[in-house]
Amino acid sequence: MQIHFLGGATTVTGSQFLIETDQARVLIDCGMFQGSPNESVRNRIPFGFDPAGLDAVVLTHAHLDHCGRLPLLVKAGFNGPIHATAGTVELATLVLLDSGHLHEEFAKREARWEKRHPGEVEADDRKEGDAYRAAVDLAAAAAPAIGEHVETSIDAPSPDASFPDPEAELRAQPPALDIDLDVPLYTVRDAERTLEHFRAIGYDEPREVAPGVTATFLDAGHILGSAIIRLVVQDRAGGEERVIVCSGDLGRPGTPILRDPTVMTAADYVLVESTYGGREHEPQDEAIRVLADTVRLVDESNGVLLVPSFAIGRT
């Protein structure tokens, strides 16, 4: 069995892990890289594996950095099921359709801008090129590892010989890999095709998602439908079983509406998110008190309170 870290490692976004056995290949999440241009351009880099060879995808939740590249996976040849909880299926429907629409609008806006500013197109292309080259350097500095940390560089790729190496194409630029930043990453229609692959699984219901791979979705307490995924994996028929737990994003205990994250007691391998691993959250009651005091202060001064927030799970 091999575990390939293809995203969500050395960076917060782009979550993607590939479990490969002698019997099956299962992808955990297929998230979009978000943030700076250096991160976003990584979404244009081809997958470092053959999507058509996957048996299934299991999805922890519907935030874009965990599901946002699923339409690209389907466009690249994936034709299997995408397993998720019912809540995640419903939310992902909204998220992916909206994402497809936004990518179409971004491309239209770019085309309009270039038409109005023909003299600045070359400089803009240089900026995009700089972001692309920075993404290449970033990818080289954090190459996918197989169950361990692998030291590598742009001149010394990861020793994984079982999959095509996308960084090899990047190192050959130009012209081996042509990335056009002026076309939509994917469209609404691409998202619609992807949604046809979704299959809902209830919490605490073990299901064989691929030969020798049984998945159980457990409450993660993060957003509606979010799940910790427990995989029981048999490397070969009749072989020893191993338990892999992928936390996805974890919520805080005591959050209104959502159930608390499930407490796990045993596993052979744990893939855990650590976005806030280096800090301790203030008590929730204290956060509510500070917010209430702020609202009262603004109200007393007849002001306007603006609360920037992610659209899903943060309001």
PDB file of C-alpha atoms in Angstrom:
ATOM      1  CA  MET A   1       0.000   0.000   0.000  1.00  0.00           C
ATOM      2  CA  GLN A   2       1.156   3.511  -0.785  1.00  0.00           C
ATOM      3  CA  ILE A   3      -0.172   6.908   0.318  1.00  0.00           C
ATOM      4  CA  HIS A   4       0.582   9.764  -2.065  1.00  0.00           C
ATOM      5  CA  PHE A   5       0.343  13.338  -0.745  1.00  0.00           C
ATOM      6  CA  LEU A   6      -0.726  15.407  -3.758  1.00  0.00           C
ATOM      7  CA  GLY A   7      -2.087  18.531  -2.044  1.00  0.00           C
ATOM      8  CA  GLY A   8      -2.943  19.919   1.375  1.00  0.00           C
ATOM      9  CA  ALA A   9       0.667  19.222   2.435  1.00  0.00           C
ATOM     10  CA  THR A  10       3.082  22.130   3.076  1.00  0.00           C
ATOM     11  CA  THR A  11       0.098  24.323   2.148  1.00  0.00           C
ATOM     12  CA  VAL A  12      -3.410  24.790   3.544  1.00  0.00           C
ATOM     13  CA  THR A  13      -5.438  24.346   0.353  1.00  0.00           C
ATOM     14  CA  GLY A  14      -5.646  21.830  -2.495  1.00  0.00           C
ATOM     15  CA  SER A  15      -6.340  18.792  -0.292  1.00  0.00           C
ATOM     16  CA  GLN A  16      -5.761  15.540  -2.195  1.00  0.00           C
ATOM     17  CA  PHE A  17      -4.438  12.155  -1.074  1.00  0.00           C
ATOM     18  CA  LEU A  18      -4.180   8.999  -3.156  1.00  0.00           C
ATOM     19  CA  ILE A  19      -4.390   5.532  -1.599  1.00  0.00           C
ATOM     20  CA  GLU A  20      -2.970   2.847  -3.877  1.00  0.00           C
ATOM     21  CA  THR A  21      -3.041  -0.912  -3.238  1.00  0.00           C
ATOM     22  CA  ASP A  22      -2.556  -3.993  -5.391  1.00  0.00           C
ATOM     23  CA  GLN A  23      -6.350  -4.033  -5.799  1.00  0.00           C
ATOM     24  CA  ALA A  24      -7.523  -0.438  -5.978  1.00  0.00           C
ATOM     25  CA  ARG A  25      -6.797   3.272  -6.224  1.00  0.00           C
ATOM     26  CA  VAL A  26      -8.929   5.643  -4.139  1.00  0.00           C
ATOM     27  CA  LEU A  27      -8.599   9.436  -3.999  1.00  0.00           C
ATOM     28  CA  ILE A  28      -9.430  11.311  -0.794  1.00  0.00           C
ATOM     29  CA  ASP A  29     -10.648  14.818  -1.702  1.00  0.00           C
ATOM     30  CA  CYS A  30      -9.772  16.778  -4.823  1.00  0.00           C
ATOM     31  CA  GLY A  31      -9.460  20.349  -3.621  1.00  0.00           C
ATOM     32  CA  MET A  32      -8.692  23.610  -5.337  1.00  0.00           C
ATOM     33  CA  PHE A  33      -5.542  25.571  -4.525  1.00  0.00           C
ATOM     34  CA  GLN A  34      -6.546  29.032  -3.298  1.00  0.00           C
ATOM     35  CA  GLY A  35      -4.836  32.202  -2.152  1.00  0.00           C
ATOM     36  CA  SER A  36      -2.055  33.992  -3.995  1.00  0.00           C
ATOM     37  CA  PRO A  37      -1.597  33.749  -7.789  1.00  0.00           C
ATOM     38  CA  ASN A  38       1.332  31.439  -7.068  1.00  0.00           C
ATOM     39  CA  GLU A  39      -1.108  29.035  -5.397  1.00  0.00           C
ATOM     40  CA  SER A  40      -4.081  29.452  -7.755  1.00  0.00           C
ATOM     41  CA  VAL A  41      -2.036  28.715 -10.878  1.00  0.00           C
ATOM     42  CA  ARG A  42      -1.303  25.253  -9.471  1.00  0.00           C
ATOM     43  CA  ASN A  43      -4.877  24.317 -10.406  1.00  0.00           C
ATOM     44  CA  ARG A  44      -3.751  24.404 -14.052  1.00  0.00           C
ATOM     45  CA  ILE A  45      -1.029  21.797 -13.551  1.00  0.00           C
ATOM     46  CA  PRO A  46      -2.136  18.325 -14.762  1.00  0.00           C
ATOM     47  CA  PHE A  47      -2.751  15.599 -12.204  1.00  0.00           C
ATOM     48  CA  GLY A  48       0.287  13.485 -11.390  1.00  0.00           C
ATOM     49  CA  PHE A  49      -1.712  10.287 -11.984  1.00  0.00           C
ATOM     50  CA  ASP A  50      -4.200   8.921 -14.512  1.00  0.00           C
ATOM     51  CA  PRO A  51      -7.724   9.925 -13.341  1.00  0.00           C
ATOM     52  CA  ALA A  52      -9.240   7.194 -15.521  1.00  0.00           C
ATOM     53  CA  GLY A  53      -7.420   4.621 -13.389  1.00  0.00           C
ATOM     54  CA  LEU A  54      -9.138   5.627 -10.139  1.00  0.00           C
ATOM     55  CA  ASP A  55     -11.753   3.293  -8.663  1.00  0.00           C
ATOM     56  CA  ALA A  56     -13.451   5.944  -6.522  1.00  0.00           C
ATOM     57  CA  VAL A  57     -13.228   9.297  -4.771  1.00  0.00           C
ATOM     58  CA  VAL A  58     -14.237   9.815  -1.136  1.00  0.00           C
ATOM     59  CA  LEU A  59     -14.970  13.411  -0.151  1.00  0.00           C
ATOM     60  CA  THR A  60     -14.650  14.786   3.387  1.00  0.00           C
ATOM     61  CA  HIS A  61     -16.740  17.930   2.870  1.00  0.00           C
ATOM     62  CA  ALA A  62     -17.908  20.585   0.418  1.00  0.00           C
ATOM     63  CA  HIS A  63     -15.475  23.456   0.923  1.00  0.00           C
ATOM     64  CA  LEU A  64     -13.806  24.382  -2.366  1.00  0.00           C
ATOM     65  CA  ASP A  65     -10.285  23.580  -1.147  1.00  0.00           C
ATOM     66  CA  HIS A  66     -11.457  19.979  -0.746  1.00  0.00           C
ATOM     67  CA  CYS A  67     -13.819  19.507  -3.721  1.00  0.00           C
ATOM     68  CA  GLY A  68     -13.030  22.329  -6.168  1.00  0.00           C
ATOM     69  CA  ARG A  69     -10.975  20.326  -8.682  1.00  0.00           C
ATOM     70  CA  LEU A  70     -13.446  17.455  -9.043  1.00  0.00           C
ATOM     71  CA  PRO A  71     -14.720  18.853 -12.391  1.00  0.00           C
ATOM     72  CA  LEU A  72     -11.121  18.839 -13.651  1.00  0.00           C
ATOM     73  CA  LEU A  73     -10.786  15.220 -12.533  1.00  0.00           C
ATOM     74  CA  VAL A  74     -13.881  14.237 -14.529  1.00  0.00           C
ATOM     75  CA  LYS A  75     -12.692  16.252 -17.546  1.00  0.00           C
ATOM     76  CA  ALA A  76      -9.398  14.349 -17.353  1.00  0.00           C
ATOM     77  CA  GLY A  77     -11.122  10.967 -17.607  1.00  0.00           C
ATOM     78  CA  PHE A  78     -12.388   9.942 -14.153  1.00  0.00           C
ATOM     79  CA  ASN A  79     -15.600   7.940 -14.552  1.00  0.00           C
ATOM     80  CA  GLY A  80     -16.138   6.372 -11.130  1.00  0.00           C
ATOM     81  CA  PRO A  81     -18.292   7.229  -8.099  1.00  0.00           C
ATOM     82  CA  ILE A  82     -17.684  10.162  -5.750  1.00  0.00           C
ATOM     83  CA  HIS A  83     -18.784   9.080  -2.266  1.00  0.00           C
ATOM     84  CA  ALA A  84     -19.871  11.701   0.291  1.00  0.00           C
ATOM     85  CA  THR A  85     -22.499  12.264   2.959  1.00  0.00           C
ATOM     86  CA  ALA A  86     -25.926  13.499   1.870  1.00  0.00           C
ATOM     87  CA  GLY A  87     -25.217  16.934   3.343  1.00  0.00           C
ATOM     88  CA  THR A  88     -21.959  17.188   1.419  1.00  0.00           C
ATOM     89  CA  VAL A  89     -23.684  16.153  -1.822  1.00  0.00           C
ATOM     90  CA  GLU A  90     -26.231  18.957  -1.397  1.00  0.00           C
ATOM     91  CA  LEU A  91     -23.646  21.599  -0.504  1.00  0.00           C
ATOM     92  CA  ALA A  92     -21.183  20.492  -3.188  1.00  0.00           C
ATOM     93  CA  THR A  93     -23.945  20.920  -5.765  1.00  0.00           C
ATOM     94  CA  LEU A  94     -24.188  24.611  -4.860  1.00  0.00           C
ATOM     95  CA  VAL A  95     -20.434  25.097  -4.502  1.00  0.00           C
ATOM     96  CA  LEU A  96     -19.356  23.461  -7.771  1.00  0.00           C
ATOM     97  CA  LEU A  97     -22.065  25.043  -9.920  1.00  0.00           C
ATOM     98  CA  ASP A  98     -21.200  28.447  -8.471  1.00  0.00           C
ATOM     99  CA  SER A  99     -17.488  27.808  -9.007  1.00  0.00           C
ATOM    100  CA  GLY A 100     -18.065  26.867 -12.649  1.00  0.00           C
ATOM    101  CA  HIS A 101     -20.063  30.055 -13.158  1.00  0.00           C
ATOM    102  CA  LEU A 102     -17.356  32.177 -11.535  1.00  0.00           C
ATOM    103  CA  HIS A 103     -14.617  30.673 -13.701  1.00  0.00           C
ATOM    104  CA  GLU A 104     -16.671  31.463 -16.795  1.00  0.00           C
ATOM    105  CA  GLU A 105     -17.120  35.040 -15.575  1.00  0.00           C
ATOM    106  CA  PHE A 106     -13.411  35.408 -14.747  1.00  0.00           C
ATOM    107  CA  ALA A 107     -12.530  34.399 -18.313  1.00  0.00           C
ATOM    108  CA  LYS A 108     -15.064  36.844 -19.788  1.00  0.00           C
ATOM    109  CA  ARG A 109     -13.770  39.636 -17.554  1.00  0.00           C
ATOM    110  CA  GLU A 110     -10.194  38.898 -18.609  1.00  0.00           C
ATOM    111  CA  ALA A 111     -11.195  39.016 -22.284  1.00  0.00           C
ATOM    112  CA  ARG A 112     -12.986  42.359 -21.789  1.00  0.00           C
ATOM    113  CA  TRP A 113      -9.998  43.797 -19.921  1.00  0.00           C
ATOM    114  CA  GLU A 114      -7.572  42.758 -22.661  1.00  0.00           C
ATOM    115  CA  LYS A 115      -9.828  44.312 -25.290  1.00  0.00           C
ATOM    116  CA  ARG A 116      -9.940  47.627 -23.412  1.00  0.00           C
ATOM    117  CA  HIS A 117      -6.222  47.641 -22.505  1.00  0.00           C
ATOM    118  CA  PRO A 118      -4.345  46.169 -25.475  1.00  0.00           C
ATOM    119  CA  GLY A 119      -1.153  47.985 -24.500  1.00  0.00           C
ATOM    120  CA  GLU A 120      -1.071  46.346 -21.058  1.00  0.00           C
ATOM    121  CA  VAL A 121      -1.691  42.766 -22.140  1.00  0.00           C
ATOM    122  CA  GLU A 122       2.008  41.977 -22.459  1.00  0.00           C
ATOM    123  CA  ALA A 123       2.768  43.225 -18.939  1.00  0.00           C
ATOM    124  CA  ASP A 124      -0.205  41.284 -17.574  1.00  0.00           C
ATOM    125  CA  ASP A 125       1.015  38.139 -19.317  1.00  0.00           C
ATOM    126  CA  ARG A 126       4.420  38.659 -17.709  1.00  0.00           C
ATOM    127  CA  LYS A 127       2.778  38.789 -14.275  1.00  0.00           C
ATOM    128  CA  GLU A 128       0.933  35.564 -15.022  1.00  0.00           C
ATOM    129  CA  GLY A 129       4.177  34.038 -16.217  1.00  0.00           C
ATOM    130  CA  ASP A 130       5.912  35.081 -13.000  1.00  0.00           C
ATOM    131  CA  ALA A 131       3.123  33.480 -10.962  1.00  0.00           C
ATOM    132  CA  TYR A 132       3.388  30.334 -13.041  1.00  0.00           C
ATOM    133  CA  ARG A 133       7.150  30.092 -12.558  1.00  0.00           C
ATOM    134  CA  ALA A 134       6.714  30.664  -8.834  1.00  0.00           C
ATOM    135  CA  ALA A 135       4.196  27.808  -8.787  1.00  0.00           C
ATOM    136  CA  VAL A 136       6.754  25.588 -10.498  1.00  0.00           C
ATOM    137  CA  ASP A 137       9.319  26.465  -7.818  1.00  0.00           C
ATOM    138  CA  LEU A 138       6.727  25.856  -5.094  1.00  0.00           C
ATOM    139  CA  ALA A 139       5.825  22.477  -6.548  1.00  0.00           C
ATOM    140  CA  ALA A 140       9.484  21.548  -6.766  1.00  0.00           C
ATOM    141  CA  ALA A 141      10.096  22.514  -3.152  1.00  0.00           C
ATOM    142  CA  ALA A 142       7.162  20.393  -1.941  1.00  0.00           C
ATOM    143  CA  ALA A 143       7.054  17.351  -4.184  1.00  0.00           C
ATOM    144  CA  PRO A 144       4.536  14.602  -3.324  1.00  0.00           C
ATOM    145  CA  ALA A 145       5.873  12.137  -0.788  1.00  0.00           C
ATOM    146  CA  ILE A 146       4.973   8.485  -0.348  1.00  0.00           C
ATOM    147  CA  GLY A 147       4.280   7.889   3.317  1.00  0.00           C
ATOM    148  CA  GLU A 148       7.364   9.838   4.338  1.00  0.00           C
ATOM    149  CA  HIS A 149       9.157  13.125   3.767  1.00  0.00           C
ATOM    150  CA  VAL A 150      11.180  13.028   0.557  1.00  0.00           C
ATOM    151  CA  GLU A 151      13.943  15.545  -0.073  1.00  0.00           C
ATOM    152  CA  THR A 152      13.739  16.740  -3.662  1.00  0.00           C
ATOM    153  CA  SER A 153      14.321  19.711  -5.927  1.00  0.00           C
ATOM    154  CA  ILE A 154      13.464  20.932  -9.396  1.00  0.00           C
ATOM    155  CA  ASP A 155      16.485  18.971 -10.673  1.00  0.00           C
ATOM    156  CA  ALA A 156      15.916  15.905  -8.509  1.00  0.00           C
ATOM    157  CA  PRO A 157      12.273  14.833  -8.697  1.00  0.00           C
ATOM    158  CA  SER A 158      10.510  12.569  -6.229  1.00  0.00           C
ATOM    159  CA  PRO A 159      11.621   8.937  -6.594  1.00  0.00           C
ATOM    160  CA  ASP A 160       8.019   7.871  -7.277  1.00  0.00           C
ATOM    161  CA  ALA A 161       8.294   6.128 -10.639  1.00  0.00           C
ATOM    162  CA  SER A 162       4.803   4.625 -10.622  1.00  0.00           C
ATOM    163  CA  PHE A 163       3.057   7.792 -11.841  1.00  0.00           C
ATOM    164  CA  PRO A 164       3.778  10.377 -14.527  1.00  0.00           C
ATOM    165  CA  ASP A 165       5.685  13.270 -13.005  1.00  0.00           C
ATOM    166  CA  PRO A 166       3.876  16.567 -13.779  1.00  0.00           C
ATOM    167  CA  GLU A 167       6.895  18.505 -12.548  1.00  0.00           C
ATOM    168  CA  ALA A 168       8.958  16.955 -15.356  1.00  0.00           C
ATOM    169  CA  GLU A 169       6.664  18.672 -17.840  1.00  0.00           C
ATOM    170  CA  LEU A 170       6.978  21.902 -15.899  1.00  0.00           C
ATOM    171  CA  ARG A 171      10.763  21.684 -15.931  1.00  0.00           C
ATOM    172  CA  ALA A 172      10.616  21.291 -19.723  1.00  0.00           C
ATOM    173  CA  GLN A 173       8.763  24.594 -20.229  1.00  0.00           C
ATOM    174  CA  PRO A 174       8.414  25.803 -22.881  1.00  0.00           C
ATOM    175  CA  PRO A 175       6.689  24.251 -24.831  1.00  0.00           C
ATOM    176  CA  ALA A 176       5.936  20.787 -23.364  1.00  0.00           C
ATOM    177  CA  LEU A 177       3.030  22.013 -21.246  1.00  0.00           C
ATOM    178  CA  ASP A 178       0.783  24.811 -22.497  1.00  0.00           C
ATOM    179  CA  ILE A 179      -1.235  26.465 -19.735  1.00  0.00           C
ATOM    180  CA  ASP A 180      -3.743  29.082 -20.899  1.00  0.00           C
ATOM    181  CA  LEU A 181      -4.807  31.275 -18.000  1.00  0.00           C
ATOM    182  CA  ASP A 182      -7.353  33.126 -20.151  1.00  0.00           C
ATOM    183  CA  VAL A 183      -9.837  30.242 -20.467  1.00  0.00           C
ATOM    184  CA  PRO A 184     -12.156  29.000 -17.691  1.00  0.00           C
ATOM    185  CA  LEU A 185     -10.627  26.423 -15.390  1.00  0.00           C
ATOM    186  CA  TYR A 186     -13.943  24.625 -15.900  1.00  0.00           C
ATOM    187  CA  THR A 187     -17.522  25.547 -16.757  1.00  0.00           C
ATOM    188  CA  VAL A 188     -20.992  25.108 -15.279  1.00  0.00           C
ATOM    189  CA  ARG A 189     -21.540  22.206 -17.664  1.00  0.00           C
ATOM    190  CA  ASP A 190     -18.341  20.570 -16.398  1.00  0.00           C
ATOM    191  CA  ALA A 191     -19.680  20.904 -12.842  1.00  0.00           C
ATOM    192  CA  GLU A 192     -23.033  19.412 -13.867  1.00  0.00           C
ATOM    193  CA  ARG A 193     -21.306  16.379 -15.361  1.00  0.00           C
ATOM    194  CA  THR A 194     -19.325  15.955 -12.149  1.00  0.00           C
ATOM    195  CA  LEU A 195     -22.443  15.979  -9.979  1.00  0.00           C
ATOM    196  CA  GLU A 196     -23.730  12.939 -11.872  1.00  0.00           C
ATOM    197  CA  HIS A 197     -20.941  10.928 -10.215  1.00  0.00           C
ATOM    198  CA  PHE A 198     -21.946  11.721  -6.606  1.00  0.00           C
ATOM    199  CA  ARG A 199     -23.234   8.908  -4.372  1.00  0.00           C
ATOM    200  CA  ALA A 200     -24.572   9.645  -0.876  1.00  0.00           C
ATOM    201  CA  ILE A 201     -23.449   7.592   2.124  1.00  0.00           C
ATOM    202  CA  GLY A 202     -24.936   7.880   5.607  1.00  0.00           C
ATOM    203  CA  TYR A 203     -22.825   8.486   8.693  1.00  0.00           C
ATOM    204  CA  ASP A 204     -21.543   5.355  10.467  1.00  0.00           C
ATOM    205  CA  GLU A 205     -22.429   3.098   7.508  1.00  0.00           C
ATOM    206  CA  PRO A 206     -19.412   1.076   6.322  1.00  0.00           C
ATOM    207  CA  ARG A 207     -19.385   0.680   2.549  1.00  0.00           C
ATOM    208  CA  GLU A 208     -16.944  -0.973   0.171  1.00  0.00           C
ATOM    209  CA  VAL A 209     -15.982   1.850  -2.206  1.00  0.00           C
ATOM    210  CA  ALA A 210     -13.353  -0.124  -4.125  1.00  0.00           C
ATOM    211  CA  PRO A 211     -11.958  -3.669  -4.048  1.00  0.00           C
ATOM    212  CA  GLY A 212     -10.472  -4.182  -0.596  1.00  0.00           C
ATOM    213  CA  VAL A 213     -11.330  -0.638   0.587  1.00  0.00           C
ATOM    214  CA  THR A 214     -14.215  -0.017   3.009  1.00  0.00           C
ATOM    215  CA  ALA A 215     -15.081   3.565   3.999  1.00  0.00           C
ATOM    216  CA  THR A 216     -16.996   4.788   7.034  1.00  0.00           C
ATOM    217  CA  PHE A 217     -17.994   8.457   7.320  1.00  0.00           C
ATOM    218  CA  LEU A 218     -17.950   9.864  10.872  1.00  0.00           C
ATOM    219  CA  ASP A 219     -18.958  13.294  12.159  1.00  0.00           C
ATOM    220  CA  ALA A 220     -16.218  15.937  11.866  1.00  0.00           C
ATOM    221  CA  GLY A 221     -18.175  18.864  13.353  1.00  0.00           C
ATOM    222  CA  HIS A 222     -16.815  21.274  10.734  1.00  0.00           C
ATOM    223  CA  ILE A 223     -19.735  22.168   8.427  1.00  0.00           C
ATOM    224  CA  LEU A 224     -22.971  20.514   7.324  1.00  0.00           C
ATOM    225  CA  GLY A 225     -22.119  17.052   6.017  1.00  0.00           C
ATOM    226  CA  SER A 226     -18.441  17.175   6.996  1.00  0.00           C
ATOM    227  CA  ALA A 227     -16.866  13.839   7.801  1.00  0.00           C
ATOM    228  CA  ILE A 228     -13.827  12.098   9.150  1.00  0.00           C
ATOM    229  CA  ILE A 229     -13.263   9.175   6.787  1.00  0.00           C
ATOM    230  CA  ARG A 230     -12.140   5.845   8.228  1.00  0.00           C
ATOM    231  CA  LEU A 231     -10.761   3.495   5.582  1.00  0.00           C
ATOM    232  CA  VAL A 232     -10.163  -0.200   6.194  1.00  0.00           C
ATOM    233  CA  VAL A 233      -7.704  -1.152   3.476  1.00  0.00           C
ATOM    234  CA  GLN A 234      -6.612  -4.604   2.362  1.00  0.00           C
ATOM    235  CA  ASP A 235      -3.512  -4.312   0.205  1.00  0.00           C
ATOM    236  CA  ARG A 236      -4.180  -7.609  -1.591  1.00  0.00           C
ATOM    237  CA  ALA A 237      -6.932 -10.227  -1.514  1.00  0.00           C
ATOM    238  CA  GLY A 238      -6.643 -12.162   1.745  1.00  0.00           C
ATOM    239  CA  GLY A 239      -3.960  -9.799   3.025  1.00  0.00           C
ATOM    240  CA  GLU A 240      -3.738  -7.971   6.340  1.00  0.00           C
ATOM    241  CA  GLU A 241      -6.106  -5.042   6.874  1.00  0.00           C
ATOM    242  CA  ARG A 242      -4.847  -1.566   7.749  1.00  0.00           C
ATOM    243  CA  VAL A 243      -6.901   1.324   9.094  1.00  0.00           C
ATOM    244  CA  ILE A 244      -6.335   4.793   7.618  1.00  0.00           C
ATOM    245  CA  VAL A 245      -8.128   7.766   9.155  1.00  0.00           C
ATOM    246  CA  CYS A 246      -8.374  11.050   7.236  1.00  0.00           C
ATOM    247  CA  SER A 247      -9.673  13.811   9.471  1.00  0.00           C
ATOM    248  CA  GLY A 248     -10.674  16.303   6.791  1.00  0.00           C
ATOM    249  CA  ASP A 249     -11.263  19.659   8.483  1.00  0.00           C
ATOM    250  CA  LEU A 250     -12.241  19.364  12.141  1.00  0.00           C
ATOM    251  CA  GLY A 251     -14.711  21.541  14.038  1.00  0.00           C
ATOM    252  CA  ARG A 252     -14.779  22.619  17.661  1.00  0.00           C
ATOM    253  CA  PRO A 253     -16.741  20.706  20.287  1.00  0.00           C
ATOM    254  CA  GLY A 254     -19.897  22.439  21.471  1.00  0.00           C
ATOM    255  CA  THR A 255     -20.682  24.193  18.178  1.00  0.00           C
ATOM    256  CA  PRO A 256     -24.421  24.923  17.836  1.00  0.00           C
ATOM    257  CA  ILE A 257     -26.366  22.749  15.353  1.00  0.00           C
ATOM    258  CA  LEU A 258     -23.408  20.513  14.433  1.00  0.00           C
ATOM    259  CA  ARG A 259     -22.473  17.350  16.293  1.00  0.00           C
ATOM    260  CA  ASP A 260     -19.061  17.253  17.961  1.00  0.00           C
ATOM    261  CA  PRO A 261     -16.161  15.658  16.074  1.00  0.00           C
ATOM    262  CA  THR A 262     -16.035  11.892  16.543  1.00  0.00           C
ATOM    263  CA  VAL A 263     -13.352  10.707  18.948  1.00  0.00           C
ATOM    264  CA  MET A 264     -11.191   8.057  17.278  1.00  0.00           C
ATOM    265  CA  THR A 265      -9.478   5.417  19.400  1.00  0.00           C
ATOM    266  CA  ALA A 266      -7.241   3.468  17.014  1.00  0.00           C
ATOM    267  CA  ALA A 267      -5.736   3.576  13.526  1.00  0.00           C
ATOM    268  CA  ASP A 268      -2.619   2.469  11.696  1.00  0.00           C
ATOM    269  CA  TYR A 269      -2.212   5.768   9.819  1.00  0.00           C
ATOM    270  CA  VAL A 270      -3.771   9.155  10.576  1.00  0.00           C
ATOM    271  CA  LEU A 271      -3.868  12.017   8.061  1.00  0.00           C
ATOM    272  CA  VAL A 272      -4.889  15.028  10.127  1.00  0.00           C
ATOM    273  CA  GLU A 273      -5.447  18.658   9.205  1.00  0.00           C
ATOM    274  CA  SER A 274      -3.403  21.156  11.208  1.00  0.00           C
ATOM    275  CA  THR A 275      -4.541  24.582   9.996  1.00  0.00           C
ATOM    276  CA  TYR A 276      -4.775  25.887  13.559  1.00  0.00           C
ATOM    277  CA  GLY A 277      -2.445  23.323  15.101  1.00  0.00           C
ATOM    278  CA  GLY A 278      -0.015  25.980  16.283  1.00  0.00           C
ATOM    279  CA  ARG A 279      -2.493  28.029  18.291  1.00  0.00           C
ATOM    280  CA  GLU A 280      -5.091  27.627  20.985  1.00  0.00           C
ATOM    281  CA  HIS A 281      -8.576  28.950  20.296  1.00  0.00           C
ATOM    282  CA  GLU A 282     -10.143  31.285  22.819  1.00  0.00           C
ATOM    283  CA  PRO A 283     -13.232  29.863  24.572  1.00  0.00           C
ATOM    284  CA  GLN A 284     -16.328  30.168  22.414  1.00  0.00           C
ATOM    285  CA  ASP A 285     -18.196  32.095  25.119  1.00  0.00           C
ATOM    286  CA  GLU A 286     -15.428  34.721  25.075  1.00  0.00           C
ATOM    287  CA  ALA A 287     -15.624  35.078  21.289  1.00  0.00           C
ATOM    288  CA  ILE A 288     -19.402  35.551  21.515  1.00  0.00           C
ATOM    289  CA  ARG A 289     -18.963  38.167  24.260  1.00  0.00           C
ATOM    290  CA  VAL A 290     -16.463  40.166  22.164  1.00  0.00           C
ATOM    291  CA  LEU A 291     -18.787  40.045  19.153  1.00  0.00           C
ATOM    292  CA  ALA A 292     -21.772  41.164  21.254  1.00  0.00           C
ATOM    293  CA  ASP A 293     -19.780  44.065  22.739  1.00  0.00           C
ATOM    294  CA  THR A 294     -18.732  45.131  19.234  1.00  0.00           C
ATOM    295  CA  VAL A 295     -22.318  45.042  17.950  1.00  0.00           C
ATOM    296  CA  ARG A 296     -23.512  47.129  20.902  1.00  0.00           C
ATOM    297  CA  LEU A 297     -20.711  49.670  20.383  1.00  0.00           C
ATOM    298  CA  VAL A 298     -21.540  50.069  16.693  1.00  0.00           C
ATOM    299  CA  ASP A 299     -25.261  50.318  17.432  1.00  0.00           C
ATOM    300  CA  GLU A 300     -24.738  53.015  20.058  1.00  0.00           C
ATOM    301  CA  SER A 301     -22.707  55.083  17.582  1.00  0.00           C
ATOM    302  CA  ASN A 302     -25.208  54.526  14.721  1.00  0.00           C
ATOM    303  CA  GLY A 303     -22.393  52.946  12.729  1.00  0.00           C
ATOM    304  CA  VAL A 304     -22.244  50.070  10.270  1.00  0.00           C
ATOM    305  CA  LEU A 305     -20.749  46.707  11.168  1.00  0.00           C
ATOM    306  CA  LEU A 306     -19.120  44.728   8.343  1.00  0.00           C
ATOM    307  CA  VAL A 307     -18.262  41.098   9.081  1.00  0.00           C
ATOM    308  CA  PRO A 308     -16.091  39.498   6.374  1.00  0.00           C
ATOM    309  CA  SER A 309     -16.760  35.771   6.400  1.00  0.00           C
ATOM    310  CA  PHE A 310     -16.531  32.662   4.276  1.00  0.00           C
ATOM    311  CA  ALA A 311     -19.934  31.899   2.798  1.00  0.00           C
ATOM    312  CA  ILE A 312     -20.217  28.340   4.111  1.00  0.00           C
ATOM    313  CA  GLY A 313     -19.912  27.334   7.726  1.00  0.00           C
ATOM    314  CA  ARG A 314     -18.557  30.604   9.116  1.00  0.00           C
ATOM    315  CA  THR A 315     -21.655  32.779   9.513  1.00  0.00           C
TER     316      THR A 315
END
